[in-house]
Amino acid sequence: MLQRATLWLLLVLVIPTVPKDVAEEYATNFVQRKVGRIAASVKDTSRAAVKPWQVRKYVGVTFHKSGTVFLRDLFIHLFDALGAGPFDIGWTSSYNSTDWVKNHTNVLFPEAPIQLRTDTWWPALEQEIREAAAPQPIRIAAIVRDPLDMVASAYCYHHRGEESDNLQFFPQGTLQSMGPKEGTAFVAERMFGVVQNMTESFETPKEDILVIRYEDITASSKGFDEATGKLLDFFFAGLLSQEEYNSTLEASRQVDLNRFPLPDKEKGHTSDAACVAEAKQAALAMPGDLLAPFHSFQQRLGYPVA
């Protein structure tokens, strides 16, 4: 399992950067695989050997600082336990947050039946992907997070110099020179489009979408197991044996940081809790015309308004 996961991560490092129009074409094409080819594959395979991604499309959606690395690792462990190879999982990501910067989209294996999408999801695209997948059913899992926590976490993460080349926060070095009050306002402006897309996409329940709260799945091992159990039921109901279900659930637990804390050298994508708390408090002092929409995003997603 680790060998296949490692290969996939190595391939991520050499993702090509493509223009937005090409990426959008890929986004549609990856779900337009021939139904006849899929049907033939299933027909020629015994019931026990049919893989879930041969009969359903799977999409995992995250936004910057809502659990991107977490969901990526969870998908790798879940699907790897069921026999998926590195070429069965695709990934589309973007540094774009608002129209102030040209959209550069990274695309890896756009025709893979299992897809991860980072900062590349909005209502119109969701509908296009759903329609293109028909008549195959699709299952979409998204991790959402308190919008102001996302802003605070992003400030702490980038303020200490991580991903200094991230286009959302150019000019390079700007955010590193800002204190919490100025910096969180800067981050909120640059992440506005990301949070808006997250809110508009997942504020309303839909039958083929499972929304997981970052806070629930990361707070404790109990919360992790409950959220992951819901995900497995949502993704694989009627498709797995009990043995497969149990092995997949056990594999997923490798991602639970309460069970398996990361060593210090691997904590690059996490932010210090004290820094996040200070930054979130500072974010409440951002200009009212910027804070008000974030309060609205919180409310629409079911989070308490600070």
mmCIF file of C-alpha atoms in Angstrom, residues 19-302:
data_model
loop_
_atom_site.group_PDB
_atom_site.id
_atom_site.type_symbol
_atom_site.label_atom_id
_atom_site.label_comp_id
_atom_site.label_asym_id
_atom_site.label_seq_id
_atom_site.Cartn_x
_atom_site.Cartn_y
_atom_site.Cartn_z
ATOM 1 C CA PRO A 19 -4.345 27.001 -18.881
ATOM 2 C CA LYS A 20 -7.756 27.362 -17.280
ATOM 3 C CA ASP A 21 -9.728 26.548 -20.441
ATOM 4 C CA VAL A 22 -7.811 23.305 -20.898
ATOM 5 C CA ALA A 23 -8.301 22.406 -17.246
ATOM 6 C CA GLU A 24 -12.042 22.995 -17.517
ATOM 7 C CA GLU A 25 -12.159 20.738 -20.572
ATOM 8 C CA TYR A 26 -10.308 18.076 -18.588
ATOM 9 C CA ALA A 27 -12.736 18.525 -15.699
ATOM 10 C CA THR A 28 -15.582 17.565 -18.001
ATOM 11 C CA ASN A 29 -13.724 14.863 -19.893
ATOM 12 C CA PHE A 30 -12.651 12.879 -16.850
ATOM 13 C CA VAL A 31 -16.272 11.893 -16.205
ATOM 14 C CA GLN A 32 -17.121 11.175 -19.857
ATOM 15 C CA ARG A 33 -15.608 7.762 -20.125
ATOM 16 C CA LYS A 34 -17.523 5.381 -22.337
ATOM 17 C CA VAL A 35 -20.404 3.766 -20.489
ATOM 18 C CA GLY A 36 -20.154 0.773 -22.817
ATOM 19 C CA ARG A 37 -16.528 0.241 -21.844
ATOM 20 C CA ILE A 38 -17.432 0.365 -18.162
ATOM 21 C CA ALA A 39 -20.386 -1.966 -18.637
ATOM 22 C CA ALA A 40 -18.231 -4.426 -20.551
ATOM 23 C CA SER A 41 -15.599 -4.312 -17.833
ATOM 24 C CA VAL A 42 -18.167 -5.053 -15.158
ATOM 25 C CA LYS A 43 -19.844 -7.752 -17.256
ATOM 26 C CA ASP A 44 -16.582 -9.593 -17.804
ATOM 27 C CA THR A 45 -15.659 -9.489 -14.119
ATOM 28 C CA SER A 46 -17.086 -11.576 -11.310
ATOM 29 C CA ARG A 47 -19.267 -9.775 -8.760
ATOM 30 C CA ALA A 48 -16.611 -10.105 -6.077
ATOM 31 C CA ALA A 49 -13.950 -8.543 -8.301
ATOM 32 C CA VAL A 50 -15.952 -5.497 -9.406
ATOM 33 C CA LYS A 51 -14.380 -2.355 -7.983
ATOM 34 C CA PRO A 52 -16.555 0.497 -6.713
ATOM 35 C CA TRP A 53 -14.967 2.989 -9.133
ATOM 36 C CA GLN A 54 -16.058 0.788 -12.049
ATOM 37 C CA VAL A 55 -19.695 1.510 -11.259
ATOM 38 C CA ARG A 56 -19.547 4.935 -9.594
ATOM 39 C CA LYS A 57 -17.565 8.134 -9.954
ATOM 40 C CA TYR A 58 -15.922 9.494 -6.816
ATOM 41 C CA VAL A 59 -14.891 13.079 -6.130
ATOM 42 C CA GLY A 60 -13.238 14.576 -3.047
ATOM 43 C CA VAL A 61 -13.403 18.361 -2.692
ATOM 44 C CA THR A 62 -11.399 20.648 -0.429
ATOM 45 C CA PHE A 63 -10.419 24.281 -0.298
ATOM 46 C CA HIS A 64 -7.240 25.927 0.939
ATOM 47 C CA LYS A 65 -6.882 25.192 4.674
ATOM 48 C CA SER A 66 -10.094 23.158 4.892
ATOM 49 C CA GLY A 67 -8.233 19.843 5.042
ATOM 50 C CA THR A 68 -6.606 19.396 1.645
ATOM 51 C CA VAL A 69 -3.731 17.139 2.691
ATOM 52 C CA PHE A 70 -5.989 15.305 5.127
ATOM 53 C CA LEU A 71 -8.556 14.342 2.465
ATOM 54 C CA ARG A 72 -5.845 13.482 -0.039
ATOM 55 C CA ASP A 73 -4.251 11.041 2.388
ATOM 56 C CA LEU A 74 -7.637 9.641 3.396
ATOM 57 C CA PHE A 75 -8.567 8.955 -0.236
ATOM 58 C CA ILE A 76 -5.224 7.284 -0.889
ATOM 59 C CA HIS A 77 -5.608 4.950 2.088
ATOM 60 C CA LEU A 78 -9.291 4.174 1.465
ATOM 61 C CA PHE A 79 -9.000 3.366 -2.199
ATOM 62 C CA ASP A 80 -5.603 1.737 -1.931
ATOM 63 C CA ALA A 81 -7.085 -0.729 0.564
ATOM 64 C CA LEU A 82 -9.615 -1.661 -2.128
ATOM 65 C CA GLY A 83 -6.948 -2.207 -4.769
ATOM 66 C CA ALA A 84 -6.866 1.130 -6.578
ATOM 67 C CA GLY A 85 -3.617 1.945 -8.339
ATOM 68 C CA PRO A 86 -1.897 5.339 -8.556
ATOM 69 C CA PHE A 87 -3.405 5.983 -11.987
ATOM 70 C CA ASP A 88 -6.949 5.498 -10.666
ATOM 71 C CA ILE A 89 -6.801 8.736 -8.654
ATOM 72 C CA GLY A 90 -6.660 12.114 -10.375
ATOM 73 C CA TRP A 91 -6.080 15.535 -8.884
ATOM 74 C CA THR A 92 -6.959 19.052 -9.996
ATOM 75 C CA SER A 93 -5.768 22.048 -8.004
ATOM 76 C CA SER A 94 -5.470 25.779 -8.464
ATOM 77 C CA TYR A 95 -3.742 28.696 -6.799
ATOM 78 C CA ASN A 96 -6.470 31.024 -7.988
ATOM 79 C CA SER A 97 -8.634 32.642 -5.340
ATOM 80 C CA THR A 98 -10.000 35.803 -6.970
ATOM 81 C CA ASP A 99 -9.823 37.337 -10.425
ATOM 82 C CA TRP A 100 -6.839 39.485 -9.465
ATOM 83 C CA VAL A 101 -4.453 36.723 -10.521
ATOM 84 C CA LYS A 102 -4.448 34.575 -13.650
ATOM 85 C CA ASN A 103 -5.855 31.131 -12.935
ATOM 86 C CA HIS A 104 -3.180 28.424 -13.171
ATOM 87 C CA THR A 105 -4.630 24.952 -12.774
ATOM 88 C CA ASN A 106 -2.643 21.786 -12.153
ATOM 89 C CA VAL A 107 -4.151 18.616 -13.573
ATOM 90 C CA LEU A 108 -3.063 15.026 -12.918
ATOM 91 C CA PHE A 109 -4.846 12.039 -14.526
ATOM 92 C CA PRO A 110 -8.051 13.915 -15.506
ATOM 93 C CA GLU A 111 -9.761 10.744 -16.755
ATOM 94 C CA ALA A 112 -9.228 8.744 -13.568
ATOM 95 C CA PRO A 113 -12.496 7.504 -12.015
ATOM 96 C CA ILE A 114 -11.526 8.860 -8.591
ATOM 97 C CA GLN A 115 -10.831 12.587 -8.436
ATOM 98 C CA LEU A 116 -9.500 15.019 -5.861
ATOM 99 C CA ARG A 117 -10.194 18.706 -6.427
ATOM 100 C CA THR A 118 -8.553 21.537 -4.494
ATOM 101 C CA ASP A 119 -9.868 25.099 -4.889
ATOM 102 C CA THR A 120 -11.424 24.027 -8.191
ATOM 103 C CA TRP A 121 -15.078 23.592 -7.342
ATOM 104 C CA TRP A 122 -18.090 25.841 -7.779
ATOM 105 C CA PRO A 123 -21.821 25.228 -8.365
ATOM 106 C CA ALA A 124 -21.798 25.455 -12.162
ATOM 107 C CA LEU A 125 -18.856 23.051 -12.454
ATOM 108 C CA GLU A 126 -20.501 20.683 -9.984
ATOM 109 C CA GLN A 127 -23.549 20.425 -12.207
ATOM 110 C CA GLU A 128 -21.450 19.933 -15.337
ATOM 111 C CA ILE A 129 -19.553 17.066 -13.724
ATOM 112 C CA ARG A 130 -22.739 15.473 -12.416
ATOM 113 C CA GLU A 131 -24.428 15.637 -15.824
ATOM 114 C CA ALA A 132 -21.354 14.350 -17.639
ATOM 115 C CA ALA A 133 -21.144 11.349 -15.313
ATOM 116 C CA ALA A 134 -24.704 10.237 -16.080
ATOM 117 C CA PRO A 135 -25.985 7.573 -16.230
ATOM 118 C CA GLN A 136 -23.248 6.514 -13.836
ATOM 119 C CA PRO A 137 -23.963 7.640 -10.272
ATOM 120 C CA ILE A 138 -21.514 10.022 -8.649
ATOM 121 C CA ARG A 139 -20.531 10.443 -5.024
ATOM 122 C CA ILE A 140 -18.989 13.725 -3.886
ATOM 123 C CA ALA A 141 -17.368 14.144 -0.471
ATOM 124 C CA ALA A 142 -16.318 17.605 0.678
ATOM 125 C CA ILE A 143 -14.550 18.846 3.780
ATOM 126 C CA VAL A 144 -15.664 22.277 4.963
ATOM 127 C CA ARG A 145 -14.288 24.352 7.804
ATOM 128 C CA ASP A 146 -15.213 27.475 9.735
ATOM 129 C CA PRO A 147 -14.321 30.248 7.242
ATOM 130 C CA LEU A 148 -12.558 32.415 9.828
ATOM 131 C CA ASP A 149 -10.550 29.421 11.017
ATOM 132 C CA MET A 150 -9.444 28.921 7.414
ATOM 133 C CA VAL A 151 -8.296 32.535 7.263
ATOM 134 C CA ALA A 152 -6.482 32.268 10.593
ATOM 135 C CA SER A 153 -4.824 28.971 9.674
ATOM 136 C CA ALA A 154 -3.734 30.315 6.294
ATOM 137 C CA TYR A 155 -2.224 33.392 7.940
ATOM 138 C CA CYS A 156 -0.195 31.321 10.409
ATOM 139 C CA TYR A 157 0.877 28.834 7.744
ATOM 140 C CA HIS A 158 2.063 31.351 5.170
ATOM 141 C CA HIS A 159 3.312 33.929 7.686
ATOM 142 C CA ARG A 160 5.989 31.487 8.784
ATOM 143 C CA GLY A 161 7.112 31.119 5.165
ATOM 144 C CA GLU A 162 5.369 27.952 3.988
ATOM 145 C CA GLU A 163 4.453 27.920 0.282
ATOM 146 C CA SER A 164 5.989 31.332 -0.189
ATOM 147 C CA ASP A 165 5.400 31.005 -3.945
ATOM 148 C CA ASN A 166 1.621 30.563 -3.566
ATOM 149 C CA LEU A 167 0.049 32.942 -6.068
ATOM 150 C CA GLN A 168 -2.893 33.716 -3.807
ATOM 151 C CA PHE A 169 -0.634 35.741 -1.536
ATOM 152 C CA PHE A 170 1.687 37.508 -3.972
ATOM 153 C CA PRO A 171 3.768 39.635 -3.975
ATOM 154 C CA GLN A 172 6.061 37.059 -2.439
ATOM 155 C CA GLY A 173 7.073 37.931 1.109
ATOM 156 C CA THR A 174 4.184 40.344 1.668
ATOM 157 C CA LEU A 175 2.289 38.221 4.162
ATOM 158 C CA GLN A 176 5.424 37.287 6.104
ATOM 159 C CA SER A 177 5.925 40.954 6.986
ATOM 160 C CA MET A 178 2.398 41.476 8.339
ATOM 161 C CA GLY A 179 1.144 41.158 11.894
ATOM 162 C CA PRO A 180 -2.052 39.221 12.703
ATOM 163 C CA LYS A 181 -4.505 42.108 12.265
ATOM 164 C CA GLU A 182 -3.185 43.315 8.924
ATOM 165 C CA GLY A 183 -2.296 39.816 7.771
ATOM 166 C CA THR A 184 -5.678 38.204 8.377
ATOM 167 C CA ALA A 185 -7.419 40.990 6.457
ATOM 168 C CA PHE A 186 -4.964 40.448 3.591
ATOM 169 C CA VAL A 187 -5.617 36.695 3.640
ATOM 170 C CA ALA A 188 -9.391 37.177 3.809
ATOM 171 C CA GLU A 189 -9.299 39.348 0.700
ATOM 172 C CA ARG A 190 -7.214 36.822 -1.217
ATOM 173 C CA MET A 191 -9.228 33.784 -0.069
ATOM 174 C CA PHE A 192 -12.629 35.398 -0.520
ATOM 175 C CA GLY A 193 -13.387 33.550 -3.756
ATOM 176 C CA VAL A 194 -12.304 30.210 -2.292
ATOM 177 C CA VAL A 195 -14.564 30.561 0.751
ATOM 178 C CA GLN A 196 -17.431 31.877 -1.348
ATOM 179 C CA ASN A 197 -17.216 28.848 -3.657
ATOM 180 C CA MET A 198 -17.121 26.509 -0.664
ATOM 181 C CA THR A 199 -20.187 28.147 0.856
ATOM 182 C CA GLU A 200 -22.257 28.315 -2.312
ATOM 183 C CA SER A 201 -21.417 24.714 -3.186
ATOM 184 C CA PHE A 202 -22.132 23.064 0.149
ATOM 185 C CA GLU A 203 -24.615 25.169 2.113
ATOM 186 C CA THR A 204 -27.558 23.169 0.721
ATOM 187 C CA PRO A 205 -27.768 19.375 1.304
ATOM 188 C CA LYS A 206 -27.852 17.133 -1.786
ATOM 189 C CA GLU A 207 -28.325 13.388 -2.076
ATOM 190 C CA ASP A 208 -25.062 12.726 -3.902
ATOM 191 C CA ILE A 209 -22.917 14.968 -1.683
ATOM 192 C CA LEU A 210 -21.569 14.231 1.791
ATOM 193 C CA VAL A 211 -20.280 17.263 3.684
ATOM 194 C CA ILE A 212 -17.760 16.509 6.428
ATOM 195 C CA ARG A 213 -16.813 19.165 8.935
ATOM 196 C CA TYR A 214 -13.077 19.491 9.429
ATOM 197 C CA GLU A 215 -13.710 20.110 13.103
ATOM 198 C CA ASP A 216 -15.594 16.814 13.519
ATOM 199 C CA ILE A 217 -13.167 14.520 11.737
ATOM 200 C CA THR A 218 -10.011 15.957 13.334
ATOM 201 C CA ALA A 219 -11.074 16.666 16.938
ATOM 202 C CA SER A 220 -10.877 13.106 18.263
ATOM 203 C CA SER A 221 -10.516 9.492 17.193
ATOM 204 C CA LYS A 222 -14.191 8.955 18.000
ATOM 205 C CA GLY A 223 -15.140 11.820 15.711
ATOM 206 C CA PHE A 224 -12.800 10.477 13.052
ATOM 207 C CA ASP A 225 -14.377 7.017 13.178
ATOM 208 C CA GLU A 226 -17.902 8.418 13.042
ATOM 209 C CA ALA A 227 -17.151 10.673 10.070
ATOM 210 C CA THR A 228 -15.215 7.988 8.221
ATOM 211 C CA GLY A 229 -17.980 5.449 8.840
ATOM 212 C CA LYS A 230 -20.485 7.839 7.257
ATOM 213 C CA LEU A 231 -18.112 8.321 4.324
ATOM 214 C CA LEU A 232 -17.726 4.578 3.742
ATOM 215 C CA ASP A 233 -21.492 4.043 3.891
ATOM 216 C CA PHE A 234 -22.053 6.952 1.512
ATOM 217 C CA PHE A 235 -19.388 5.836 -0.957
ATOM 218 C CA PHE A 236 -19.681 2.074 -0.893
ATOM 219 C CA ALA A 237 -23.159 0.999 0.286
ATOM 220 C CA GLY A 238 -23.964 -2.312 -1.391
ATOM 221 C CA LEU A 239 -20.551 -2.578 -3.031
ATOM 222 C CA LEU A 240 -18.294 -4.019 -0.307
ATOM 223 C CA SER A 241 -18.186 -7.237 1.633
ATOM 224 C CA GLN A 242 -17.984 -6.916 5.405
ATOM 225 C CA GLU A 243 -14.333 -7.944 5.220
ATOM 226 C CA GLU A 244 -13.585 -5.230 2.662
ATOM 227 C CA TYR A 245 -15.462 -2.660 4.721
ATOM 228 C CA ASN A 246 -13.521 -3.533 7.868
ATOM 229 C CA SER A 247 -10.136 -3.488 6.130
ATOM 230 C CA THR A 248 -10.920 -0.155 4.481
ATOM 231 C CA LEU A 249 -12.007 1.381 7.773
ATOM 232 C CA GLU A 250 -8.837 0.145 9.442
ATOM 233 C CA ALA A 251 -6.683 1.516 6.610
ATOM 234 C CA SER A 252 -8.345 4.912 6.949
ATOM 235 C CA ARG A 253 -7.312 5.150 10.590
ATOM 236 C CA GLN A 254 -3.703 5.663 9.532
ATOM 237 C CA VAL A 255 -4.752 9.223 8.694
ATOM 238 C CA ASP A 256 -6.158 9.944 12.162
ATOM 239 C CA LEU A 257 -3.605 12.275 13.726
ATOM 240 C CA ASN A 258 -4.996 11.629 17.196
ATOM 241 C CA ARG A 259 -4.000 7.987 16.844
ATOM 242 C CA PHE A 260 -0.852 8.602 14.844
ATOM 243 C CA PRO A 261 0.566 12.096 15.493
ATOM 244 C CA LEU A 262 2.947 13.376 12.878
ATOM 245 C CA PRO A 263 6.609 13.696 13.822
ATOM 246 C CA ASP A 264 7.732 17.300 14.094
ATOM 247 C CA LYS A 265 9.540 17.203 10.752
ATOM 248 C CA GLU A 266 6.274 16.310 8.960
ATOM 249 C CA LYS A 267 4.014 18.953 10.519
ATOM 250 C CA GLY A 268 4.515 21.449 7.708
ATOM 251 C CA HIS A 269 0.844 21.613 6.734
ATOM 252 C CA THR A 270 -0.421 22.171 10.258
ATOM 253 C CA SER A 271 -0.563 25.442 12.171
ATOM 254 C CA ASP A 272 0.150 26.132 15.819
ATOM 255 C CA ALA A 273 -3.124 26.224 17.773
ATOM 256 C CA ALA A 274 -2.095 29.306 19.756
ATOM 257 C CA CYS A 275 -1.236 31.186 16.562
ATOM 258 C CA VAL A 276 -4.574 30.242 14.987
ATOM 259 C CA ALA A 277 -6.488 31.395 18.075
ATOM 260 C CA GLU A 278 -4.664 34.746 18.082
ATOM 261 C CA ALA A 279 -5.140 35.180 14.343
ATOM 262 C CA LYS A 280 -8.852 34.378 14.510
ATOM 263 C CA GLN A 281 -9.299 37.002 17.211
ATOM 264 C CA ALA A 282 -7.377 39.492 15.075
ATOM 265 C CA ALA A 283 -9.574 38.658 12.085
ATOM 266 C CA LEU A 284 -12.580 40.007 13.971
ATOM 267 C CA ALA A 285 -11.003 43.454 13.674
ATOM 268 C CA MET A 286 -10.860 43.394 9.870
ATOM 269 C CA PRO A 287 -12.896 46.093 8.060
ATOM 270 C CA GLY A 288 -16.628 45.625 8.425
ATOM 271 C CA ASP A 289 -17.291 45.326 4.701
ATOM 272 C CA LEU A 290 -14.890 42.361 4.633
ATOM 273 C CA LEU A 291 -15.891 40.783 7.939
ATOM 274 C CA ALA A 292 -19.632 40.841 7.204
ATOM 275 C CA PRO A 293 -19.446 38.413 4.250
ATOM 276 C CA PHE A 294 -17.334 36.011 6.307
ATOM 277 C CA HIS A 295 -19.923 36.113 9.066
ATOM 278 C CA SER A 296 -22.503 35.309 6.402
ATOM 279 C CA PHE A 297 -20.389 32.394 5.155
ATOM 280 C CA GLN A 298 -20.168 31.069 8.718
ATOM 281 C CA GLN A 299 -23.903 31.295 9.222
ATOM 282 C CA ARG A 300 -24.792 29.693 5.885
ATOM 283 C CA LEU A 301 -22.514 26.738 6.620
ATOM 284 C CA GLY A 302 -23.970 26.277 10.094
#
